[in-house]
């Protein structure tokens, strides 16, 4: 790890200054040392100190700073294109995005593919918190077995990065399955483990996101098979993620370096944690301990 003093234009006087200092150092991979003799030595940033549980207002705001307003995960044009291509979506196609967060990904999909998305989520906490920040742009809360209030005929269903934090994968997939119009496609992207939970990269991820449930692909395929969908493809999209997401983080880091006091202490802490989680995921994917897999199926017709 590189050793460097913090830029001299920054003076560490308060706890908030220290948090921003640690965030800056984490962005660049620096180990901090005192800039002036006799100055209290700041501690090197420790990813294990960042712990994420659930969606708080500060975390949603921090995710929006990292990934763009309204987003709770990284989206790029190529990731959006991959989803649309895999579901055979074209202009004016209708899609329900179950991973919408505060509706940012739905907006990305609309701009990229000219489709008609609906932002939705199974997470009551995320929907409630997002509504406070984004009002009418916030996602609708989807409840199982109520498709008439959510979907219209001709709508596809997409879900991303939601099942790796629960052991109830089969139940959650069946809940999503109940919302799918017969004959329409369903896709979900998820992190699956190729190595034991004791693997160093997986443990580093779980230290930041304790709700992470490291499970092999068989757990997902068994749950997917249990939905009764006509299964079309199971694709490894890890390389696409690793090609698209690191540049998004790098661009965000450059943008955030000069924000200074523009963020509150709570958001600064959430920002550091969210960035640490994103990097832990990238590290696990690059190590081969985890892969991002896209599962694609089609709802069976009533008489089929």
mmCIF file of C-alpha atoms in Angstrom:
data_model
loop_
_atom_site.group_PDB
_atom_site.id
_atom_site.type_symbol
_atom_site.label_atom_id
_atom_site.label_comp_id
_atom_site.label_asym_id
_atom_site.label_seq_id
_atom_site.Cartn_x
_atom_site.Cartn_y
_atom_site.Cartn_z
ATOM 1 C CA UNK A 1 0.000 0.000 0.000
ATOM 2 C CA UNK A 2 1.267 3.478 -0.891
ATOM 3 C CA UNK A 3 2.242 5.809 1.947
ATOM 4 C CA UNK A 4 1.435 9.490 1.453
ATOM 5 C CA UNK A 5 0.598 12.594 3.424
ATOM 6 C CA UNK A 6 -2.797 14.162 2.937
ATOM 7 C CA UNK A 7 -2.850 17.192 0.581
ATOM 8 C CA UNK A 8 -1.636 20.251 2.483
ATOM 9 C CA UNK A 9 -4.660 22.330 1.496
ATOM 10 C CA UNK A 10 -6.765 20.203 3.862
ATOM 11 C CA UNK A 11 -6.653 20.884 7.590
ATOM 12 C CA UNK A 12 -7.882 18.182 9.959
ATOM 13 C CA UNK A 13 -9.635 20.029 12.768
ATOM 14 C CA UNK A 14 -12.834 18.084 13.360
ATOM 15 C CA UNK A 15 -14.133 14.531 13.206
ATOM 16 C CA UNK A 16 -15.822 15.393 9.890
ATOM 17 C CA UNK A 17 -12.450 16.479 8.512
ATOM 18 C CA UNK A 18 -11.006 13.135 9.563
ATOM 19 C CA UNK A 19 -13.848 11.222 7.920
ATOM 20 C CA UNK A 20 -13.265 13.089 4.669
ATOM 21 C CA UNK A 21 -9.543 12.432 4.985
ATOM 22 C CA UNK A 22 -10.135 8.715 5.426
ATOM 23 C CA UNK A 23 -12.526 8.678 2.491
ATOM 24 C CA UNK A 24 -9.973 10.436 0.271
ATOM 25 C CA UNK A 25 -7.271 7.973 1.313
ATOM 26 C CA UNK A 26 -9.548 5.003 0.751
ATOM 27 C CA UNK A 27 -10.371 6.265 -2.759
ATOM 28 C CA UNK A 28 -6.681 6.322 -3.637
ATOM 29 C CA UNK A 29 -5.460 3.312 -1.658
ATOM 30 C CA UNK A 30 -3.198 5.402 0.563
ATOM 31 C CA UNK A 31 -1.973 4.587 4.048
ATOM 32 C CA UNK A 32 -2.047 7.808 6.040
ATOM 33 C CA UNK A 33 0.804 9.247 8.061
ATOM 34 C CA UNK A 34 1.097 12.591 9.899
ATOM 35 C CA UNK A 35 1.801 15.567 7.630
ATOM 36 C CA UNK A 36 3.335 17.588 10.466
ATOM 37 C CA UNK A 37 5.649 16.360 13.210
ATOM 38 C CA UNK A 38 3.809 16.037 16.484
ATOM 39 C CA UNK A 39 0.404 15.897 14.784
ATOM 40 C CA UNK A 40 -1.847 13.050 15.983
ATOM 41 C CA UNK A 41 -1.364 10.126 13.649
ATOM 42 C CA UNK A 42 -4.570 9.232 11.804
ATOM 43 C CA UNK A 43 -5.442 5.582 11.529
ATOM 44 C CA UNK A 44 -5.303 3.884 8.171
ATOM 45 C CA UNK A 45 -8.792 3.317 6.738
ATOM 46 C CA UNK A 46 -10.070 -0.124 7.665
ATOM 47 C CA UNK A 47 -12.774 -1.636 5.496
ATOM 48 C CA UNK A 48 -13.845 -3.856 8.384
ATOM 49 C CA UNK A 49 -15.032 -0.715 10.201
ATOM 50 C CA UNK A 50 -17.642 -0.150 7.508
ATOM 51 C CA UNK A 51 -20.736 -2.209 8.191
ATOM 52 C CA UNK A 52 -23.895 -1.999 6.095
ATOM 53 C CA UNK A 53 -27.290 -3.288 7.192
ATOM 54 C CA UNK A 54 -30.393 -2.303 5.270
ATOM 55 C CA UNK A 55 -31.271 0.932 3.512
ATOM 56 C CA UNK A 56 -31.130 4.117 5.562
ATOM 57 C CA UNK A 57 -31.688 7.659 4.255
ATOM 58 C CA UNK A 58 -27.946 8.284 4.471
ATOM 59 C CA UNK A 59 -27.126 5.119 2.529
ATOM 60 C CA UNK A 60 -29.597 5.946 -0.243
ATOM 61 C CA UNK A 61 -28.115 9.445 -0.538
ATOM 62 C CA UNK A 62 -24.590 8.006 -0.538
ATOM 63 C CA UNK A 63 -25.471 5.449 -3.224
ATOM 64 C CA UNK A 64 -26.933 8.255 -5.318
ATOM 65 C CA UNK A 65 -23.654 10.168 -5.050
ATOM 66 C CA UNK A 66 -21.684 7.102 -6.124
ATOM 67 C CA UNK A 67 -23.927 5.728 -8.851
ATOM 68 C CA UNK A 68 -26.032 8.687 -9.920
ATOM 69 C CA UNK A 69 -29.162 10.274 -8.490
ATOM 70 C CA UNK A 70 -31.869 7.726 -7.890
ATOM 71 C CA UNK A 71 -29.585 4.705 -8.178
ATOM 72 C CA UNK A 72 -28.748 2.221 -5.440
ATOM 73 C CA UNK A 73 -26.362 0.162 -7.572
ATOM 74 C CA UNK A 74 -24.027 0.823 -10.499
ATOM 75 C CA UNK A 75 -25.658 1.011 -13.915
ATOM 76 C CA UNK A 76 -23.958 1.565 -17.252
ATOM 77 C CA UNK A 77 -25.241 1.683 -20.809
ATOM 78 C CA UNK A 78 -23.779 -1.750 -21.520
ATOM 79 C CA UNK A 79 -25.356 -3.286 -18.428
ATOM 80 C CA UNK A 80 -28.704 -1.814 -19.443
ATOM 81 C CA UNK A 81 -28.216 -3.066 -22.991
ATOM 82 C CA UNK A 82 -27.355 -6.561 -21.730
ATOM 83 C CA UNK A 83 -30.596 -6.708 -19.780
ATOM 84 C CA UNK A 84 -32.702 -5.432 -22.669
ATOM 85 C CA UNK A 85 -31.037 -7.748 -25.186
ATOM 86 C CA UNK A 86 -31.436 -10.804 -22.963
ATOM 87 C CA UNK A 87 -35.157 -10.096 -22.575
ATOM 88 C CA UNK A 88 -35.609 -9.222 -26.273
ATOM 89 C CA UNK A 89 -36.855 -5.765 -25.328
ATOM 90 C CA UNK A 90 -37.157 -3.112 -27.990
ATOM 91 C CA UNK A 91 -38.569 0.417 -28.253
ATOM 92 C CA UNK A 92 -41.895 0.735 -26.422
ATOM 93 C CA UNK A 93 -41.447 -2.612 -24.642
ATOM 94 C CA UNK A 94 -42.820 -2.631 -21.116
ATOM 95 C CA UNK A 95 -40.653 -3.659 -18.165
ATOM 96 C CA UNK A 96 -41.116 -3.822 -14.400
ATOM 97 C CA UNK A 97 -37.783 -3.158 -12.674
ATOM 98 C CA UNK A 98 -37.887 -4.802 -9.239
ATOM 99 C CA UNK A 99 -34.423 -3.464 -8.383
ATOM 100 C CA UNK A 100 -35.341 0.126 -9.014
ATOM 101 C CA UNK A 101 -34.345 1.643 -5.695
ATOM 102 C CA UNK A 102 -35.417 5.271 -6.036
ATOM 103 C CA UNK A 103 -36.231 4.750 -9.739
ATOM 104 C CA UNK A 104 -32.811 5.648 -11.148
ATOM 105 C CA UNK A 105 -32.236 2.332 -12.918
ATOM 106 C CA UNK A 106 -35.668 2.517 -14.517
ATOM 107 C CA UNK A 107 -34.762 5.941 -15.869
ATOM 108 C CA UNK A 108 -31.491 4.530 -17.211
ATOM 109 C CA UNK A 109 -33.347 1.734 -18.972
ATOM 110 C CA UNK A 110 -35.861 4.178 -20.429
ATOM 111 C CA UNK A 111 -33.135 6.470 -21.768
ATOM 112 C CA UNK A 112 -30.941 3.676 -23.077
ATOM 113 C CA UNK A 113 -33.480 1.421 -24.757
ATOM 114 C CA UNK A 114 -36.527 3.655 -25.131
ATOM 115 C CA UNK A 115 -38.588 1.113 -23.234
ATOM 116 C CA UNK A 116 -41.411 1.867 -20.832
ATOM 117 C CA UNK A 117 -40.236 0.869 -17.343
ATOM 118 C CA UNK A 118 -42.075 0.778 -14.053
ATOM 119 C CA UNK A 119 -39.998 1.201 -10.899
ATOM 120 C CA UNK A 120 -40.904 -1.263 -8.162
ATOM 121 C CA UNK A 121 -39.351 -2.983 -5.156
ATOM 122 C CA UNK A 122 -40.149 -5.745 -2.677
ATOM 123 C CA UNK A 123 -38.340 -3.794 0.053
ATOM 124 C CA UNK A 124 -40.722 -1.777 2.223
ATOM 125 C CA UNK A 125 -37.819 0.001 3.950
ATOM 126 C CA UNK A 126 -36.254 1.021 0.637
ATOM 127 C CA UNK A 127 -39.556 2.192 -0.811
ATOM 128 C CA UNK A 128 -40.388 4.224 2.296
ATOM 129 C CA UNK A 129 -36.961 5.836 2.580
ATOM 130 C CA UNK A 130 -36.766 6.520 -1.151
ATOM 131 C CA UNK A 131 -40.173 8.195 -1.105
ATOM 132 C CA UNK A 132 -38.874 10.757 1.385
ATOM 133 C CA UNK A 133 -36.046 11.687 -0.976
ATOM 134 C CA UNK A 134 -37.568 11.298 -4.405
ATOM 135 C CA UNK A 135 -41.313 11.704 -3.931
ATOM 136 C CA UNK A 136 -43.320 10.511 -6.911
ATOM 137 C CA UNK A 137 -40.144 9.179 -8.566
ATOM 138 C CA UNK A 138 -39.735 6.621 -5.774
ATOM 139 C CA UNK A 139 -40.553 2.974 -6.554
ATOM 140 C CA UNK A 140 -43.839 1.322 -5.779
ATOM 141 C CA UNK A 141 -43.844 -1.363 -3.130
ATOM 142 C CA UNK A 142 -44.730 -4.660 -4.783
ATOM 143 C CA UNK A 143 -46.558 -7.262 -2.761
ATOM 144 C CA UNK A 144 -46.775 -10.909 -3.892
ATOM 145 C CA UNK A 145 -49.985 -12.255 -5.450
ATOM 146 C CA UNK A 146 -51.230 -8.809 -6.453
ATOM 147 C CA UNK A 147 -50.122 -8.624 -10.094
ATOM 148 C CA UNK A 148 -53.248 -6.834 -11.257
ATOM 149 C CA UNK A 149 -52.136 -3.724 -9.401
ATOM 150 C CA UNK A 150 -48.578 -3.817 -10.712
ATOM 151 C CA UNK A 151 -48.308 -5.429 -14.120
ATOM 152 C CA UNK A 152 -50.078 -5.031 -17.411
ATOM 153 C CA UNK A 153 -50.045 -7.552 -20.216
ATOM 154 C CA UNK A 154 -46.855 -7.514 -22.236
ATOM 155 C CA UNK A 155 -44.618 -6.543 -19.347
ATOM 156 C CA UNK A 156 -41.276 -8.223 -18.671
ATOM 157 C CA UNK A 157 -39.820 -8.520 -15.180
ATOM 158 C CA UNK A 158 -36.219 -7.786 -14.142
ATOM 159 C CA UNK A 159 -34.519 -8.178 -10.772
ATOM 160 C CA UNK A 160 -30.903 -7.590 -9.839
ATOM 161 C CA UNK A 161 -28.690 -8.204 -6.802
ATOM 162 C CA UNK A 162 -31.467 -8.906 -4.306
ATOM 163 C CA UNK A 163 -31.188 -12.602 -3.411
ATOM 164 C CA UNK A 164 -27.609 -12.793 -2.136
ATOM 165 C CA UNK A 165 -28.713 -11.302 1.197
ATOM 166 C CA UNK A 166 -31.388 -13.896 1.979
ATOM 167 C CA UNK A 167 -31.557 -17.624 2.557
ATOM 168 C CA UNK A 168 -35.169 -17.616 1.380
ATOM 169 C CA UNK A 169 -34.240 -17.562 -2.292
ATOM 170 C CA UNK A 170 -36.952 -19.979 -3.384
ATOM 171 C CA UNK A 171 -39.673 -18.041 -1.568
ATOM 172 C CA UNK A 172 -38.531 -14.714 -2.982
ATOM 173 C CA UNK A 173 -38.382 -16.062 -6.531
ATOM 174 C CA UNK A 174 -41.859 -17.522 -6.191
ATOM 175 C CA UNK A 175 -43.086 -14.149 -4.983
ATOM 176 C CA UNK A 176 -41.638 -12.515 -8.096
ATOM 177 C CA UNK A 177 -42.979 -15.363 -10.233
ATOM 178 C CA UNK A 178 -46.501 -14.606 -9.020
ATOM 179 C CA UNK A 179 -46.190 -11.122 -10.552
ATOM 180 C CA UNK A 180 -45.199 -12.349 -14.010
ATOM 181 C CA UNK A 181 -47.688 -12.264 -16.864
ATOM 182 C CA UNK A 182 -47.855 -15.636 -18.690
ATOM 183 C CA UNK A 183 -45.664 -15.690 -21.767
ATOM 184 C CA UNK A 184 -43.471 -12.806 -20.614
ATOM 185 C CA UNK A 185 -39.742 -12.981 -19.772
ATOM 186 C CA UNK A 186 -38.174 -12.824 -16.340
ATOM 187 C CA UNK A 187 -34.509 -12.103 -15.621
ATOM 188 C CA UNK A 188 -32.563 -11.865 -12.390
ATOM 189 C CA UNK A 189 -28.849 -11.193 -11.916
ATOM 190 C CA UNK A 190 -27.215 -12.431 -8.743
ATOM 191 C CA UNK A 191 -23.881 -12.977 -7.021
ATOM 192 C CA UNK A 192 -23.091 -16.689 -6.599
ATOM 193 C CA UNK A 193 -20.094 -18.204 -4.835
ATOM 194 C CA UNK A 194 -17.611 -20.580 -6.438
ATOM 195 C CA UNK A 195 -15.541 -20.937 -3.258
ATOM 196 C CA UNK A 196 -16.403 -21.667 0.404
ATOM 197 C CA UNK A 197 -17.588 -18.937 2.734
ATOM 198 C CA UNK A 198 -14.173 -19.153 4.423
ATOM 199 C CA UNK A 199 -12.488 -17.682 1.328
ATOM 200 C CA UNK A 200 -10.634 -14.452 2.138
ATOM 201 C CA UNK A 201 -12.423 -12.307 -0.464
ATOM 202 C CA UNK A 202 -15.850 -13.582 0.592
ATOM 203 C CA UNK A 203 -15.092 -12.965 4.267
ATOM 204 C CA UNK A 204 -13.947 -9.417 3.449
ATOM 205 C CA UNK A 205 -17.249 -8.800 1.661
ATOM 206 C CA UNK A 206 -19.316 -10.270 4.508
ATOM 207 C CA UNK A 207 -17.428 -8.139 7.050
ATOM 208 C CA UNK A 208 -18.916 -5.070 5.359
ATOM 209 C CA UNK A 209 -22.302 -6.566 4.452
ATOM 210 C CA UNK A 210 -23.148 -9.031 7.266
ATOM 211 C CA UNK A 211 -26.442 -9.922 5.580
ATOM 212 C CA UNK A 212 -24.542 -11.432 2.639
ATOM 213 C CA UNK A 213 -25.382 -15.166 2.452
ATOM 214 C CA UNK A 214 -22.584 -16.811 0.421
ATOM 215 C CA UNK A 215 -24.144 -19.715 -1.491
ATOM 216 C CA UNK A 216 -23.204 -21.708 -4.607
ATOM 217 C CA UNK A 217 -24.988 -21.523 -7.934
ATOM 218 C CA UNK A 218 -26.889 -24.745 -7.172
ATOM 219 C CA UNK A 219 -28.944 -22.903 -4.545
ATOM 220 C CA UNK A 220 -30.056 -20.417 -7.172
ATOM 221 C CA UNK A 221 -30.674 -22.908 -9.965
ATOM 222 C CA UNK A 222 -32.735 -25.123 -7.640
ATOM 223 C CA UNK A 223 -34.810 -22.118 -6.563
ATOM 224 C CA UNK A 224 -35.147 -21.001 -10.184
ATOM 225 C CA UNK A 225 -36.272 -24.475 -11.249
ATOM 226 C CA UNK A 226 -38.868 -24.440 -8.497
ATOM 227 C CA UNK A 227 -40.654 -21.449 -10.028
ATOM 228 C CA UNK A 228 -41.895 -23.583 -12.914
ATOM 229 C CA UNK A 229 -40.705 -21.027 -15.459
ATOM 230 C CA UNK A 230 -39.545 -22.145 -18.865
ATOM 231 C CA UNK A 231 -35.808 -21.675 -18.347
ATOM 232 C CA UNK A 232 -33.971 -20.153 -21.308
ATOM 233 C CA UNK A 233 -30.444 -19.171 -20.274
ATOM 234 C CA UNK A 234 -28.049 -19.032 -17.357
ATOM 235 C CA UNK A 235 -25.238 -16.661 -18.364
ATOM 236 C CA UNK A 236 -22.044 -15.590 -16.609
ATOM 237 C CA UNK A 237 -21.924 -11.768 -16.872
ATOM 238 C CA UNK A 238 -18.985 -11.285 -14.483
ATOM 239 C CA UNK A 239 -16.673 -9.930 -17.185
ATOM 240 C CA UNK A 240 -19.265 -7.360 -18.211
ATOM 241 C CA UNK A 241 -19.623 -6.191 -14.602
ATOM 242 C CA UNK A 242 -15.860 -5.954 -14.120
ATOM 243 C CA UNK A 243 -15.490 -4.029 -17.358
ATOM 244 C CA UNK A 244 -18.265 -1.561 -16.599
ATOM 245 C CA UNK A 245 -18.366 -1.001 -12.836
ATOM 246 C CA UNK A 246 -14.758 -0.069 -11.861
ATOM 247 C CA UNK A 247 -14.733 2.931 -14.252
ATOM 248 C CA UNK A 248 -18.020 4.083 -12.717
ATOM 249 C CA UNK A 249 -16.414 4.025 -9.276
ATOM 250 C CA UNK A 250 -13.279 5.778 -10.512
ATOM 251 C CA UNK A 251 -15.310 8.561 -12.098
ATOM 252 C CA UNK A 252 -17.341 8.926 -8.909
ATOM 253 C CA UNK A 253 -14.199 9.159 -6.817
ATOM 254 C CA UNK A 254 -12.814 11.970 -8.950
ATOM 255 C CA UNK A 255 -16.105 13.800 -8.696
ATOM 256 C CA UNK A 256 -16.362 13.385 -4.935
ATOM 257 C CA UNK A 257 -12.804 14.353 -4.022
ATOM 258 C CA UNK A 258 -13.637 18.060 -3.982
ATOM 259 C CA UNK A 259 -17.007 17.822 -2.251
ATOM 260 C CA UNK A 260 -15.538 18.639 1.154
ATOM 261 C CA UNK A 261 -18.148 19.760 3.645
ATOM 262 C CA UNK A 262 -20.980 19.325 1.140
ATOM 263 C CA UNK A 263 -21.903 16.030 2.790
ATOM 264 C CA UNK A 264 -23.089 15.441 6.336
ATOM 265 C CA UNK A 265 -21.234 13.184 8.735
ATOM 266 C CA UNK A 266 -23.859 10.437 8.330
ATOM 267 C CA UNK A 267 -23.656 10.580 4.541
ATOM 268 C CA UNK A 268 -19.842 10.704 4.623
ATOM 269 C CA UNK A 269 -19.783 7.541 6.703
ATOM 270 C CA UNK A 270 -22.382 5.860 4.492
ATOM 271 C CA UNK A 271 -20.448 6.931 1.414
ATOM 272 C CA UNK A 272 -17.246 5.351 2.703
ATOM 273 C CA UNK A 273 -19.119 2.157 3.590
ATOM 274 C CA UNK A 274 -20.887 1.953 0.236
ATOM 275 C CA UNK A 275 -17.636 2.497 -1.626
ATOM 276 C CA UNK A 276 -15.909 -0.138 0.504
ATOM 277 C CA UNK A 277 -18.694 -2.600 -0.257
ATOM 278 C CA UNK A 278 -18.467 -1.924 -3.987
ATOM 279 C CA UNK A 279 -14.720 -2.501 -3.898
ATOM 280 C CA UNK A 280 -15.101 -5.686 -1.833
ATOM 281 C CA UNK A 281 -17.497 -7.026 -4.452
ATOM 282 C CA UNK A 282 -15.085 -6.167 -7.242
ATOM 283 C CA UNK A 283 -12.242 -7.857 -5.358
ATOM 284 C CA UNK A 284 -14.313 -11.020 -4.864
ATOM 285 C CA UNK A 285 -15.315 -11.094 -8.535
ATOM 286 C CA UNK A 286 -11.747 -10.508 -9.701
ATOM 287 C CA UNK A 287 -10.487 -13.300 -7.437
ATOM 288 C CA UNK A 288 -12.959 -15.747 -8.944
ATOM 289 C CA UNK A 289 -14.523 -16.502 -5.560
ATOM 290 C CA UNK A 290 -17.802 -14.935 -6.704
ATOM 291 C CA UNK A 291 -19.472 -14.651 -10.091
ATOM 292 C CA UNK A 292 -22.372 -12.546 -11.314
ATOM 293 C CA UNK A 293 -24.868 -14.804 -13.055
ATOM 294 C CA UNK A 294 -27.943 -13.848 -15.078
ATOM 295 C CA UNK A 295 -30.878 -16.262 -14.986
ATOM 296 C CA UNK A 296 -33.519 -15.911 -17.709
ATOM 297 C CA UNK A 297 -36.897 -17.618 -17.913
ATOM 298 C CA UNK A 298 -40.351 -17.137 -19.439
ATOM 299 C CA UNK A 299 -43.715 -17.439 -17.719
ATOM 300 C CA UNK A 300 -45.700 -20.379 -19.009
ATOM 301 C CA UNK A 301 -49.009 -19.743 -20.724
ATOM 302 C CA UNK A 302 -52.086 -20.704 -18.804
ATOM 303 C CA UNK A 303 -52.790 -23.670 -21.040
ATOM 304 C CA UNK A 304 -49.105 -24.516 -21.577
#
